[in-house]
Amino acid sequence: MICCAAASGLLATTNALALLRLLPMSNRDKDIEILALRHQLLVLQRQVGKPAFTDTDRAIPAGLLHHLPMDKLCQLLLLVRPDTIMRWHRNLLQRRHAATCAPKRRGRPPSVPSIRALILRLARENTSWGYRRIHGVLAARVSRSPRPPCGRKPAP
């Protein structure tokens, strides 16, 4: 699955290249190219069954066409329905939003280096101890550590 940042970067690059390619062309040349592309699209629609789109294939038309009103989208000759284009755009925005709001770190938090060093030292010094005994020693040390003063006397 393509990353959202990569998809938006690809979309921006594609748009920039398309714009650079179209700038030196006259309106007549652009119209001829559009007619030729529409004809190729009609031929492909007659011959091929249901097309399989990748995430990039969905991102490009969604990014280009979502600005158009629905009545204009309905007039375009597309491989998919206008509702599909709008759904692809919503999914693209959801993935982008999910990528920015996702938790940065997954799984168990890393252990403190000083505790890790203490565990390794105890294991080296006491080779007959298992992990349960080392855990017990560490738990006893933590429970015996003095509490910071809170203004009350300790209970008897």
PDB file of C-alpha atoms in Angstrom:
ATOM      1  CA  MET A   1       0.000   0.000   0.000  1.00  0.00           C
ATOM      2  CA  ILE A   2       1.378   3.335  -0.975  1.00  0.00           C
ATOM      3  CA  CYS A   3       2.050   5.869   1.756  1.00  0.00           C
ATOM      4  CA  CYS A   4      -0.191   8.952   1.855  1.00  0.00           C
ATOM      5  CA  ALA A   5       2.746  11.338   1.642  1.00  0.00           C
ATOM      6  CA  ALA A   6       4.105   9.450  -1.352  1.00  0.00           C
ATOM      7  CA  ALA A   7       0.669   9.511  -3.011  1.00  0.00           C
ATOM      8  CA  SER A   8       0.297  13.264  -2.542  1.00  0.00           C
ATOM      9  CA  GLY A   9       3.877  13.801  -3.748  1.00  0.00           C
ATOM     10  CA  LEU A  10       3.209  11.667  -6.798  1.00  0.00           C
ATOM     11  CA  LEU A  11       0.011  13.581  -7.464  1.00  0.00           C
ATOM     12  CA  ALA A  12       1.789  16.941  -7.236  1.00  0.00           C
ATOM     13  CA  THR A  13       4.561  15.741  -9.546  1.00  0.00           C
ATOM     14  CA  THR A  14       2.069  14.357 -12.055  1.00  0.00           C
ATOM     15  CA  ASN A  15       0.094  17.609 -12.065  1.00  0.00           C
ATOM     16  CA  ALA A  16       3.247  19.686 -12.517  1.00  0.00           C
ATOM     17  CA  LEU A  17       4.479  17.533 -15.401  1.00  0.00           C
ATOM     18  CA  ALA A  18       1.063  17.600 -17.079  1.00  0.00           C
ATOM     19  CA  LEU A  19       0.973  21.388 -16.783  1.00  0.00           C
ATOM     20  CA  LEU A  20       4.485  21.744 -18.225  1.00  0.00           C
ATOM     21  CA  ARG A  21       3.568  19.467 -21.117  1.00  0.00           C
ATOM     22  CA  LEU A  22       0.391  21.390 -21.911  1.00  0.00           C
ATOM     23  CA  LEU A  23       1.816  24.927 -21.732  1.00  0.00           C
ATOM     24  CA  PRO A  24       3.473  25.045 -25.178  1.00  0.00           C
ATOM     25  CA  MET A  25       0.492  23.365 -26.887  1.00  0.00           C
ATOM     26  CA  SER A  26      -2.164  25.367 -28.675  1.00  0.00           C
ATOM     27  CA  ASN A  27      -5.837  24.911 -27.838  1.00  0.00           C
ATOM     28  CA  ARG A  28      -6.344  23.058 -31.112  1.00  0.00           C
ATOM     29  CA  ASP A  29      -3.581  20.574 -30.258  1.00  0.00           C
ATOM     30  CA  LYS A  30      -5.051  20.038 -26.801  1.00  0.00           C
ATOM     31  CA  ASP A  31      -8.510  19.443 -28.241  1.00  0.00           C
ATOM     32  CA  ILE A  32      -7.116  16.900 -30.705  1.00  0.00           C
ATOM     33  CA  GLU A  33      -5.286  15.087 -27.909  1.00  0.00           C
ATOM     34  CA  ILE A  34      -8.433  15.052 -25.770  1.00  0.00           C
ATOM     35  CA  LEU A  35     -10.484  13.613 -28.631  1.00  0.00           C
ATOM     36  CA  ALA A  36      -7.855  10.940 -29.289  1.00  0.00           C
ATOM     37  CA  LEU A  37      -7.732  10.001 -25.604  1.00  0.00           C
ATOM     38  CA  ARG A  38     -11.532   9.835 -25.414  1.00  0.00           C
ATOM     39  CA  HIS A  39     -11.599   7.535 -28.426  1.00  0.00           C
ATOM     40  CA  GLN A  40      -8.962   5.267 -26.855  1.00  0.00           C
ATOM     41  CA  LEU A  41     -10.997   5.202 -23.666  1.00  0.00           C
ATOM     42  CA  LEU A  42     -14.135   4.170 -25.543  1.00  0.00           C
ATOM     43  CA  VAL A  43     -12.238   1.375 -27.293  1.00  0.00           C
ATOM     44  CA  LEU A  44     -10.820   0.112 -23.989  1.00  0.00           C
ATOM     45  CA  GLN A  45     -14.220   0.241 -22.298  1.00  0.00           C
ATOM     46  CA  ARG A  46     -15.663  -1.976 -25.031  1.00  0.00           C
ATOM     47  CA  GLN A  47     -12.861  -4.541 -24.877  1.00  0.00           C
ATOM     48  CA  VAL A  48     -11.822  -4.833 -21.259  1.00  0.00           C
ATOM     49  CA  GLY A  49     -13.894  -6.018 -18.328  1.00  0.00           C
ATOM     50  CA  LYS A  50     -13.692  -4.444 -14.911  1.00  0.00           C
ATOM     51  CA  PRO A  51     -10.383  -2.561 -14.513  1.00  0.00           C
ATOM     52  CA  ALA A  52      -8.230  -3.111 -11.431  1.00  0.00           C
ATOM     53  CA  PHE A  53      -7.024   0.152  -9.886  1.00  0.00           C
ATOM     54  CA  THR A  54      -4.041   0.531  -7.576  1.00  0.00           C
ATOM     55  CA  ASP A  55      -3.927   3.143  -4.812  1.00  0.00           C
ATOM     56  CA  THR A  56      -1.961   5.454  -7.092  1.00  0.00           C
ATOM     57  CA  ASP A  57      -4.473   4.930  -9.891  1.00  0.00           C
ATOM     58  CA  ARG A  58      -7.224   5.993  -7.493  1.00  0.00           C
ATOM     59  CA  ALA A  59      -5.336   8.964  -6.031  1.00  0.00           C
ATOM     60  CA  ILE A  60      -4.641  10.722  -9.330  1.00  0.00           C
ATOM     61  CA  PRO A  61      -8.224  11.028 -10.657  1.00  0.00           C
ATOM     62  CA  ALA A  62      -9.531  11.676  -7.149  1.00  0.00           C
ATOM     63  CA  GLY A  63      -7.099  14.550  -6.683  1.00  0.00           C
ATOM     64  CA  LEU A  64      -7.725  15.992 -10.128  1.00  0.00           C
ATOM     65  CA  LEU A  65     -11.497  15.659 -10.376  1.00  0.00           C
ATOM     66  CA  HIS A  66     -12.879  16.230  -6.877  1.00  0.00           C
ATOM     67  CA  HIS A  67     -13.040  20.005  -7.468  1.00  0.00           C
ATOM     68  CA  LEU A  68     -15.537  19.621 -10.297  1.00  0.00           C
ATOM     69  CA  PRO A  69     -19.257  19.832  -9.550  1.00  0.00           C
ATOM     70  CA  MET A  70     -21.172  16.579  -9.772  1.00  0.00           C
ATOM     71  CA  ASP A  71     -23.056  17.575 -12.947  1.00  0.00           C
ATOM     72  CA  LYS A  72     -19.735  18.220 -14.728  1.00  0.00           C
ATOM     73  CA  LEU A  73     -18.362  14.916 -13.463  1.00  0.00           C
ATOM     74  CA  CYS A  74     -21.412  13.140 -14.880  1.00  0.00           C
ATOM     75  CA  GLN A  75     -20.671  14.618 -18.312  1.00  0.00           C
ATOM     76  CA  LEU A  76     -17.078  13.348 -18.363  1.00  0.00           C
ATOM     77  CA  LEU A  77     -16.175  10.093 -20.027  1.00  0.00           C
ATOM     78  CA  LEU A  78     -14.623   8.118 -17.162  1.00  0.00           C
ATOM     79  CA  LEU A  79     -13.862   4.484 -16.446  1.00  0.00           C
ATOM     80  CA  VAL A  80     -15.745   4.745 -13.155  1.00  0.00           C
ATOM     81  CA  ARG A  81     -18.846   6.553 -11.943  1.00  0.00           C
ATOM     82  CA  PRO A  82     -18.541  10.044 -10.419  1.00  0.00           C
ATOM     83  CA  ASP A  83     -19.642   8.642  -7.040  1.00  0.00           C
ATOM     84  CA  THR A  84     -16.627   6.349  -7.150  1.00  0.00           C
ATOM     85  CA  ILE A  85     -14.288   9.292  -7.780  1.00  0.00           C
ATOM     86  CA  MET A  86     -15.739  11.134  -4.788  1.00  0.00           C
ATOM     87  CA  ARG A  87     -15.436   8.005  -2.608  1.00  0.00           C
ATOM     88  CA  TRP A  88     -11.795   7.625  -3.650  1.00  0.00           C
ATOM     89  CA  HIS A  89     -11.191  11.244  -2.658  1.00  0.00           C
ATOM     90  CA  ARG A  90     -12.834  10.739   0.747  1.00  0.00           C
ATOM     91  CA  ASN A  91     -10.698   7.629   1.317  1.00  0.00           C
ATOM     92  CA  LEU A  92      -7.580   9.551   0.301  1.00  0.00           C
ATOM     93  CA  LEU A  93      -8.366  12.263   2.855  1.00  0.00           C
ATOM     94  CA  GLN A  94      -9.139   9.674   5.540  1.00  0.00           C
ATOM     95  CA  ARG A  95      -5.819   7.925   4.988  1.00  0.00           C
ATOM     96  CA  ARG A  96      -3.963  11.235   5.062  1.00  0.00           C
ATOM     97  CA  HIS A  97      -5.706  12.251   8.277  1.00  0.00           C
ATOM     98  CA  ALA A  98      -5.167   8.811   9.830  1.00  0.00           C
ATOM     99  CA  ALA A  99      -1.466   8.948   8.995  1.00  0.00           C
ATOM    100  CA  THR A 100      -1.031  12.316  10.715  1.00  0.00           C
ATOM    101  CA  CYS A 101      -3.070  11.342  13.795  1.00  0.00           C
ATOM    102  CA  ALA A 102      -1.680   7.842  14.265  1.00  0.00           C
ATOM    103  CA  PRO A 103       0.245   7.165  17.465  1.00  0.00           C
ATOM    104  CA  LYS A 104       3.938   7.544  16.832  1.00  0.00           C
ATOM    105  CA  ARG A 105       5.053   4.505  18.817  1.00  0.00           C
ATOM    106  CA  ARG A 106       3.397   1.129  18.997  1.00  0.00           C
ATOM    107  CA  GLY A 107       3.959  -1.771  21.361  1.00  0.00           C
ATOM    108  CA  ARG A 108       5.627  -1.991  24.716  1.00  0.00           C
ATOM    109  CA  PRO A 109       7.559   1.089  25.818  1.00  0.00           C
ATOM    110  CA  PRO A 110      11.327   0.624  26.060  1.00  0.00           C
ATOM    111  CA  SER A 111      12.807  -0.133  29.470  1.00  0.00           C
ATOM    112  CA  VAL A 112      14.868   2.464  31.302  1.00  0.00           C
ATOM    113  CA  PRO A 113      18.592   1.948  30.566  1.00  0.00           C
ATOM    114  CA  SER A 114      19.561   2.012  34.260  1.00  0.00           C
ATOM    115  CA  ILE A 115      17.058  -0.752  35.098  1.00  0.00           C
ATOM    116  CA  ARG A 116      18.254  -2.769  32.120  1.00  0.00           C
ATOM    117  CA  ALA A 117      21.858  -2.431  33.301  1.00  0.00           C
ATOM    118  CA  LEU A 118      20.831  -3.489  36.838  1.00  0.00           C
ATOM    119  CA  ILE A 119      19.015  -6.584  35.526  1.00  0.00           C
ATOM    120  CA  LEU A 120      22.009  -7.602  33.418  1.00  0.00           C
ATOM    121  CA  ARG A 121      24.387  -7.049  36.359  1.00  0.00           C
ATOM    122  CA  LEU A 122      22.203  -9.188  38.668  1.00  0.00           C
ATOM    123  CA  ALA A 123      22.054 -11.934  36.031  1.00  0.00           C
ATOM    124  CA  ARG A 124      25.857 -11.908  35.595  1.00  0.00           C
ATOM    125  CA  GLU A 125      26.578 -11.921  39.325  1.00  0.00           C
ATOM    126  CA  ASN A 126      23.972 -14.594  40.149  1.00  0.00           C
ATOM    127  CA  THR A 127      24.044 -17.144  37.350  1.00  0.00           C
ATOM    128  CA  SER A 128      21.803 -19.601  39.218  1.00  0.00           C
ATOM    129  CA  TRP A 129      18.963 -17.066  39.475  1.00  0.00           C
ATOM    130  CA  GLY A 130      16.153 -17.142  36.938  1.00  0.00           C
ATOM    131  CA  TYR A 131      14.110 -14.268  35.667  1.00  0.00           C
ATOM    132  CA  ARG A 132      11.482 -14.761  38.410  1.00  0.00           C
ATOM    133  CA  ARG A 133      13.987 -14.328  41.217  1.00  0.00           C
ATOM    134  CA  ILE A 134      15.541 -11.277  39.566  1.00  0.00           C
ATOM    135  CA  HIS A 135      12.050  -9.838  39.173  1.00  0.00           C
ATOM    136  CA  GLY A 136      11.339 -10.532  42.857  1.00  0.00           C
ATOM    137  CA  VAL A 137      14.528  -8.794  43.967  1.00  0.00           C
ATOM    138  CA  LEU A 138      13.711  -5.759  41.849  1.00  0.00           C
ATOM    139  CA  ALA A 139      10.116  -5.677  43.131  1.00  0.00           C
ATOM    140  CA  ALA A 140      11.365  -5.841  46.733  1.00  0.00           C
ATOM    141  CA  ARG A 141      13.759  -2.952  46.106  1.00  0.00           C
ATOM    142  CA  VAL A 142      11.009  -0.825  44.609  1.00  0.00           C
ATOM    143  CA  SER A 143       8.553  -1.547  47.429  1.00  0.00           C
ATOM    144  CA  ARG A 144      11.169  -0.715  50.086  1.00  0.00           C
ATOM    145  CA  SER A 145      12.115   2.579  48.531  1.00  0.00           C
ATOM    146  CA  PRO A 146      11.134   5.539  50.740  1.00  0.00           C
ATOM    147  CA  ARG A 147       8.204   7.654  49.689  1.00  0.00           C
ATOM    148  CA  PRO A 148       8.613  11.362  49.266  1.00  0.00           C
ATOM    149  CA  PRO A 149       7.213  13.386  52.180  1.00  0.00           C
ATOM    150  CA  CYS A 150       3.591  14.400  51.733  1.00  0.00           C
ATOM    151  CA  GLY A 151       3.032  16.298  54.972  1.00  0.00           C
ATOM    152  CA  ARG A 152       1.594  13.348  56.971  1.00  0.00           C
ATOM    153  CA  LYS A 153       3.216  10.963  59.369  1.00  0.00           C
ATOM    154  CA  PRO A 154       3.403   7.317  58.272  1.00  0.00           C
ATOM    155  CA  ALA A 155       0.783   4.916  59.595  1.00  0.00           C
ATOM    156  CA  PRO A 156       1.870   2.695  62.533  1.00  0.00           C
TER     157      PRO A 156
END
